[in-house]
Short mmCIF file of C-alpha atoms in Angstrom, two decimals:
data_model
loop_
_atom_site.label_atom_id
_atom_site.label_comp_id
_atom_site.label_asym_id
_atom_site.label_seq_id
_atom_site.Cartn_x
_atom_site.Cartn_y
_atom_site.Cartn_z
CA UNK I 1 -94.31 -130.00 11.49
CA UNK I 2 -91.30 -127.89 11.30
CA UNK I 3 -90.80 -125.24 8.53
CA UNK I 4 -89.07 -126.27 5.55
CA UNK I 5 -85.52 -124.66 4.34
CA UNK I 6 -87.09 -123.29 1.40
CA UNK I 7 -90.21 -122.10 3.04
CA UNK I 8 -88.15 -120.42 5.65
CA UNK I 9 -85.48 -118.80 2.78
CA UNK I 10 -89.08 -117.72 1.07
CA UNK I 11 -90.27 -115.79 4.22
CA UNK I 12 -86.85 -114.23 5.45
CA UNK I 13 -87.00 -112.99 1.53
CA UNK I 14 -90.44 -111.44 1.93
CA UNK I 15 -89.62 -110.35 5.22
CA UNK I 16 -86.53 -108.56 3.65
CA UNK I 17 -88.48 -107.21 0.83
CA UNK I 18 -91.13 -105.91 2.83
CA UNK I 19 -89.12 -103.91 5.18
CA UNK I 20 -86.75 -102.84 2.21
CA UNK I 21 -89.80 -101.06 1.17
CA UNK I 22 -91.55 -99.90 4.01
CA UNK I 23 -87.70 -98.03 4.69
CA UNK I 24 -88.11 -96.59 1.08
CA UNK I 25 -84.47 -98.73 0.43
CA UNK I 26 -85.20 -99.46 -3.29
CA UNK I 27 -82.57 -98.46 -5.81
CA UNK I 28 -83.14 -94.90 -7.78
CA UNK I 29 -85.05 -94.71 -10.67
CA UNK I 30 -83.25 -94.14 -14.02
CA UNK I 31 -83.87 -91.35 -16.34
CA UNK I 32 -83.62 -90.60 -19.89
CA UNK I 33 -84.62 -89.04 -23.02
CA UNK I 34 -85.26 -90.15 -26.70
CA UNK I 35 -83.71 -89.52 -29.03
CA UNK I 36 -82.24 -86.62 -26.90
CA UNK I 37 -81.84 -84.42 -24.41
CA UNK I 38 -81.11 -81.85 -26.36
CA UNK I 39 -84.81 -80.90 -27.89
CA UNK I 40 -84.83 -78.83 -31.05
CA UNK I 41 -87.96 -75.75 -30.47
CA UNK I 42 -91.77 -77.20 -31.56
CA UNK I 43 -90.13 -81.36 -31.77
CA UNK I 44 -91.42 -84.07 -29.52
CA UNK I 45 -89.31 -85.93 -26.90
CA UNK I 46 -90.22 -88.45 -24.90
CA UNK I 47 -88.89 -89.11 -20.77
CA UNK I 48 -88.17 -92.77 -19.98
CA UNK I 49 -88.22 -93.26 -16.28
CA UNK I 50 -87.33 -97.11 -15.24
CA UNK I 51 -87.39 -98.64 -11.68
CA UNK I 52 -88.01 -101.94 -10.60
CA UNK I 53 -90.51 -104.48 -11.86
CA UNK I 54 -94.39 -104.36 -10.99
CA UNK I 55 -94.01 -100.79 -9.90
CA UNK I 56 -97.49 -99.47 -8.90
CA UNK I 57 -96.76 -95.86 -10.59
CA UNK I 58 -93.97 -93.30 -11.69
CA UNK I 59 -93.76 -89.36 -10.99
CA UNK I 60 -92.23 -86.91 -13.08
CA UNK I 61 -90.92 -83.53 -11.18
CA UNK I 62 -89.55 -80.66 -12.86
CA UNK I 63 -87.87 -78.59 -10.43
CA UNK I 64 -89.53 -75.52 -9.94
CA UNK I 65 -93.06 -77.16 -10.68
CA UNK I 66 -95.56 -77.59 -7.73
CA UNK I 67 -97.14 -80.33 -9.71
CA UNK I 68 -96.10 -83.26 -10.49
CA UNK I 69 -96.56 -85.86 -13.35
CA UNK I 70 -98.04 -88.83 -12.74
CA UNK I 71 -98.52 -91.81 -14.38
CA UNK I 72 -99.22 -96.11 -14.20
CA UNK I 73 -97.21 -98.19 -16.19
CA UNK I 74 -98.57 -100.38 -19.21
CA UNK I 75 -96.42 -102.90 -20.14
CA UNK I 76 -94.61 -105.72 -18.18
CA UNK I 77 -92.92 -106.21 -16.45
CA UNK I 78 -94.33 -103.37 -15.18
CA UNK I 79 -91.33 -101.79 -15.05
CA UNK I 80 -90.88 -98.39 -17.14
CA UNK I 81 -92.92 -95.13 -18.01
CA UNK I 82 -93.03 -93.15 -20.95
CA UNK I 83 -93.46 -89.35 -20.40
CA UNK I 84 -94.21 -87.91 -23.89
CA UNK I 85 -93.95 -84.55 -24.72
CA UNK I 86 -95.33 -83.28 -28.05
CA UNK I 87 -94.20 -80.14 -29.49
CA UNK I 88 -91.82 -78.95 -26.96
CA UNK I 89 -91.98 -75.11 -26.22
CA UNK I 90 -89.12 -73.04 -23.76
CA UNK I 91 -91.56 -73.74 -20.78
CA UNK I 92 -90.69 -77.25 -20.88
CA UNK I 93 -86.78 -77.12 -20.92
CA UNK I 94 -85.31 -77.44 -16.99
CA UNK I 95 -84.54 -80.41 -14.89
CA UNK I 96 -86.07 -83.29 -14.29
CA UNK I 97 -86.82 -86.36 -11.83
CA UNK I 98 -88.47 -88.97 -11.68
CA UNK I 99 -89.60 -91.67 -9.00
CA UNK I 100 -91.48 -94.79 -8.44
CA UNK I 101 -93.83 -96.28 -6.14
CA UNK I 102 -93.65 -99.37 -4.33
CA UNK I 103 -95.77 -100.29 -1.18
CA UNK I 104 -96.45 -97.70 0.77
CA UNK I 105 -93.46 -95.03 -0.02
CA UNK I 106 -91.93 -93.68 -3.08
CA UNK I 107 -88.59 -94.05 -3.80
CA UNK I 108 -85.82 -91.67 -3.55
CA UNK I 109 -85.51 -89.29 -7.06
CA UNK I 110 -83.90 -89.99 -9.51
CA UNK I 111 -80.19 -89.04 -10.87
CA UNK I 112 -81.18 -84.77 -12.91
CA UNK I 113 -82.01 -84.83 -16.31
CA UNK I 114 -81.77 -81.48 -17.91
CA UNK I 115 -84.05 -80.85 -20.62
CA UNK I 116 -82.33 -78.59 -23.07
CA UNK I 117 -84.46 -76.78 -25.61
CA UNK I 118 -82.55 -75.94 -28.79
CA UNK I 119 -83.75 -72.92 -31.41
CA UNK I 120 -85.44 -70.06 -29.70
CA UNK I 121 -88.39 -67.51 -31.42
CA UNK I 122 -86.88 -65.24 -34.30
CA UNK I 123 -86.68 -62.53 -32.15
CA UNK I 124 -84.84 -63.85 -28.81
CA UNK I 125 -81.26 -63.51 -27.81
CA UNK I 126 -80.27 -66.91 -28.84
CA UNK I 127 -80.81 -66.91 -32.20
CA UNK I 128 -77.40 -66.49 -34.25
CA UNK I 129 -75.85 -69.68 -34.31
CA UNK I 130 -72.01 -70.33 -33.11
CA UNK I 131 -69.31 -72.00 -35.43
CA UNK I 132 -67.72 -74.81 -34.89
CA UNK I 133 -64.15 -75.72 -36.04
CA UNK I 134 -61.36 -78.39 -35.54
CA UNK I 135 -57.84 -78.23 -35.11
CA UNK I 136 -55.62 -79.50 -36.47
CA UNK I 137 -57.83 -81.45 -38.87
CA UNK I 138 -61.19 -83.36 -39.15
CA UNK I 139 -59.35 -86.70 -39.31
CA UNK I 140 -57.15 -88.05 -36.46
CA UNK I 141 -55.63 -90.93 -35.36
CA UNK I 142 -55.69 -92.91 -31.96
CA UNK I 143 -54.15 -91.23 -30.02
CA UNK I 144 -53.75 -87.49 -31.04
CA UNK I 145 -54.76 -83.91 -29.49
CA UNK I 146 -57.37 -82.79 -30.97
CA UNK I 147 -59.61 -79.49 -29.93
CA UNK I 148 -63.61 -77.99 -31.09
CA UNK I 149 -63.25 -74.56 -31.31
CA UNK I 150 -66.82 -73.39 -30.60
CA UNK I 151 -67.03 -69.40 -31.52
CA UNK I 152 -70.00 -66.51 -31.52
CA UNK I 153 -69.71 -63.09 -32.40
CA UNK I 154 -72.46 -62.08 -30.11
CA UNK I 155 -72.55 -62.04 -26.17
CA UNK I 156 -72.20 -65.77 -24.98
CA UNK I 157 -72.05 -67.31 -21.19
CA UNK I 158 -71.64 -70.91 -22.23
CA UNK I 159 -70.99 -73.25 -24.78
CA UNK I 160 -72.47 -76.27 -25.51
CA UNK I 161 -70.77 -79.07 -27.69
CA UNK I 162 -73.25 -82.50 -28.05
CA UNK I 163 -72.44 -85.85 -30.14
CA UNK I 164 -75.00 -87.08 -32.19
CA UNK I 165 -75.89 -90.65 -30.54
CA UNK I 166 -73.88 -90.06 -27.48
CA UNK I 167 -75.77 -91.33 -24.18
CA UNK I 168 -73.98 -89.04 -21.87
CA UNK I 169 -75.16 -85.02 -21.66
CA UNK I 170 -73.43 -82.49 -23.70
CA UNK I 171 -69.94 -80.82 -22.80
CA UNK I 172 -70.30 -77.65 -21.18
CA UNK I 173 -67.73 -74.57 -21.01
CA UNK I 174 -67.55 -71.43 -19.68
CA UNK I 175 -67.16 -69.08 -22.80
CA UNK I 176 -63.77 -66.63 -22.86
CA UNK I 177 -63.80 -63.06 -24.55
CA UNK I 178 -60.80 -63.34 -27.58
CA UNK I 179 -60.94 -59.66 -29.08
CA UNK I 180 -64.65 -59.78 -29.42
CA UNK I 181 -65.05 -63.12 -29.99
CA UNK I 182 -66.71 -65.45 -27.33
CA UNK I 183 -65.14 -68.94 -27.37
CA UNK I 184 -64.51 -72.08 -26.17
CA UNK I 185 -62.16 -74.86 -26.98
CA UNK I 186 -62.84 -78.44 -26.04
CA UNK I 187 -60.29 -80.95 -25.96
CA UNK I 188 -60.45 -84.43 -26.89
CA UNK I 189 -57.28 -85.82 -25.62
CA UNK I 190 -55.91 -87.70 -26.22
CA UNK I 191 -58.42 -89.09 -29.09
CA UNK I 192 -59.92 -92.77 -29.20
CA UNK I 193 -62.13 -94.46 -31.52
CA UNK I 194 -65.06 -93.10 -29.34
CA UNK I 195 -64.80 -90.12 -29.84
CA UNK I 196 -65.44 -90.31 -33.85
CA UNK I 197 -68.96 -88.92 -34.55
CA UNK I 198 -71.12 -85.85 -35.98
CA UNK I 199 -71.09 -82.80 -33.18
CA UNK I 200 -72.51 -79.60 -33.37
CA UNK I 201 -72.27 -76.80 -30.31
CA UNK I 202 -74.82 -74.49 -29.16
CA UNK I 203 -74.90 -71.16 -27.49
CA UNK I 204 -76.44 -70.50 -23.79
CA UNK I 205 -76.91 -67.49 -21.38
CA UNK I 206 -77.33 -68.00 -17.40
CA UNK I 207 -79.79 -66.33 -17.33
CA UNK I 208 -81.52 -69.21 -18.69
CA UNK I 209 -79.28 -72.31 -18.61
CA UNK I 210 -81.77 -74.49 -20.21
CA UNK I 211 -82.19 -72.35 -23.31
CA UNK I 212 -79.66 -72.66 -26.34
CA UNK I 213 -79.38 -71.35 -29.35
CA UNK I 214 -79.81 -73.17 -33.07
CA UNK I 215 -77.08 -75.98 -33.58
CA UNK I 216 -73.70 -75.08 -35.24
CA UNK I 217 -73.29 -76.58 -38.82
CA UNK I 218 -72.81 -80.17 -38.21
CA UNK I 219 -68.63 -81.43 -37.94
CA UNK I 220 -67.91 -84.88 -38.79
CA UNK I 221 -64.81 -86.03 -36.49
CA UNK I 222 -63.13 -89.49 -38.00
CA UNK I 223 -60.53 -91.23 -36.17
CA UNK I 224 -58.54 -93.66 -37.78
CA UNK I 225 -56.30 -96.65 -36.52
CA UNK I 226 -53.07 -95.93 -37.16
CA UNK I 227 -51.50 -98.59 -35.10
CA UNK I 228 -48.55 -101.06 -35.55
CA UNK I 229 -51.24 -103.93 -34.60
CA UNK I 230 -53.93 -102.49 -37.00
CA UNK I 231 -51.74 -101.86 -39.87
CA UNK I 232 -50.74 -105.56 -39.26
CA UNK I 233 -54.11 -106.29 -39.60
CA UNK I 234 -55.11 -104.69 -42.81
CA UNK I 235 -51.72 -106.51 -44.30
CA UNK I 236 -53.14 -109.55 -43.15
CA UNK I 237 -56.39 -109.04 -44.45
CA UNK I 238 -55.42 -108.05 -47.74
CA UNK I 239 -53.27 -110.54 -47.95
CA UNK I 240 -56.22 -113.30 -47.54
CA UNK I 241 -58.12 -111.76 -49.83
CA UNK I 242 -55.51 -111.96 -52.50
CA UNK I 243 -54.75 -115.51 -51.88
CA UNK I 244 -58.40 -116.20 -52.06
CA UNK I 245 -58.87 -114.45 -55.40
CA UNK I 246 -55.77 -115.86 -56.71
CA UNK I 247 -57.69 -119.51 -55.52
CA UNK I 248 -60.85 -118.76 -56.79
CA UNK I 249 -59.13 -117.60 -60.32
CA UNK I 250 -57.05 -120.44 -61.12
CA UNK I 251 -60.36 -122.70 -60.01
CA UNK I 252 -62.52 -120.81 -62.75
CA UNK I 253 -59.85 -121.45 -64.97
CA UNK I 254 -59.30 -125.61 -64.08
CA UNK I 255 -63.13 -125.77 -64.51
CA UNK I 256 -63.34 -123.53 -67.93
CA UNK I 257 -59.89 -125.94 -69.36
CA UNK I 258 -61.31 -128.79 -68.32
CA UNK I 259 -64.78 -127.74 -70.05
CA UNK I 260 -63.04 -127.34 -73.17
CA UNK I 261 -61.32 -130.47 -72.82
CA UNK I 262 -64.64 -132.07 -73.02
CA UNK I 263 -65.57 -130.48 -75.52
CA UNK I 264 -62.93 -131.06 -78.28
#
């Protein structure tokens, strides 16, 4: 008896599969950390890794490290590990990888994850914390320039400036020498609701690019919406509320006449 259409689509499939991972063809892991990359000194962070379901096992590489991490996932779809690191110390900040295994090969690494350790020892270079500043003002609207102005008095190759929340890794700039002050200005231009959030900026030397100092003072940026359309809005708004309370007034007052009514 012939073959089917669906049994054949079934094979060709498995065929394709197979070979897809014999070749070592599967997509790239994906790598994170929660609730940050950026890992205050002695906190815990953990290093998501996530490939394809029913993978067999994950590896976590830091670069420079001979050995690698390895681990089986425990929960279905079989699809994610959870790297935990407990009370992070300066040996753990550096970048990261991570791949899965499928088959017979592992996959190709995944996209860097830098590991940034925040708050060295008392008595290490890092530990004066930078300002951090905003001009012109800590409120905005869509739309405007607006520039972080991250400043140290003491020797600085890089500044750091990280959102609270924010998925993507922190801004990085090359500090400049301003009559003894090292500095860097980041511009948010121009500015869009995104960008509204906490930051704080951090400190780095290259001699150690993984190593920053203790966090700024925390800067609350808040972005309003100026706009034609959402000023419009608001009018509109308010203007249903009134008409609602104006509604719900002269109803409390029917039903409290018409109470009396009965009454007298």
């Amino acid at each position: 008896m012939a073959p089917t259409l669906p049994a054949l689509l079934c094979l060709g499939l498995s065929v394709g599969l197979r070979t897809q991972v014999q070749a070592g063809t599967f997509p790239k892991p994906i790598i994170w950390a929660e609730p940050s990359s950026v890992v205050p000194l002695g906190s815990s962070v953990t290093i998501l890794c996530q490939g394809p379901p029913n993978t067999k096992s994950f590896s976590l590489n830091k670069e420079g490290d001979s050995t690698p991490w390895n681990i089986h996932p425990s929960l279905e779809p079989w699809d994610k590990a959870n790297f935990f690191i407990s009370n992070v110390r300066e040996q753990q900040a550096g970048r990261y990888h991570c791949s899965h295994f499928i088959g017979v090969n592992w996959s190709e690494p995944s996209e860097p994850l830098d590991l940034l350790v925040a708050g060295e020892e008392p008595a290490g270079r890092l530990r004066d914390r930078p300002s951090l500043s905003v001009r012109p003002s800590p409120s905005v609207a869509l739309g405007e320039n607006v520039t972080l102005l991250c400043q140290s008095g003491n020797r600085t190759d890089t500044f750091l400036l990280s959102k609270e929340g924010a998925a993507h890794r922190p801004l990085r700039l090359r500090s400049q020498d301003q009559d003894g002050w090292y500095q860097a200005e980041f511009s948010l231009s121009p500015v869009t609701s995104a960008h509204g959030g906490t930051y704080r900026c951090y400190r780095s030397l290259s001699t150690n690019p993984y190593l920053l100092s203790q966090p700024s003072e925390p800067l609350a940026l808040l972005v309003a919406d100026y706009t034609v359309q959402n000023l419009t809005r608001m009018g509109l708004a308010a203007s249903v509320l009134l008409l609602l309370g104006v509604l719900l007034c002269q109803a409390w007052k029917d039903h409290r006449g018409a109470r009396d009514a009965a009454w007298s």
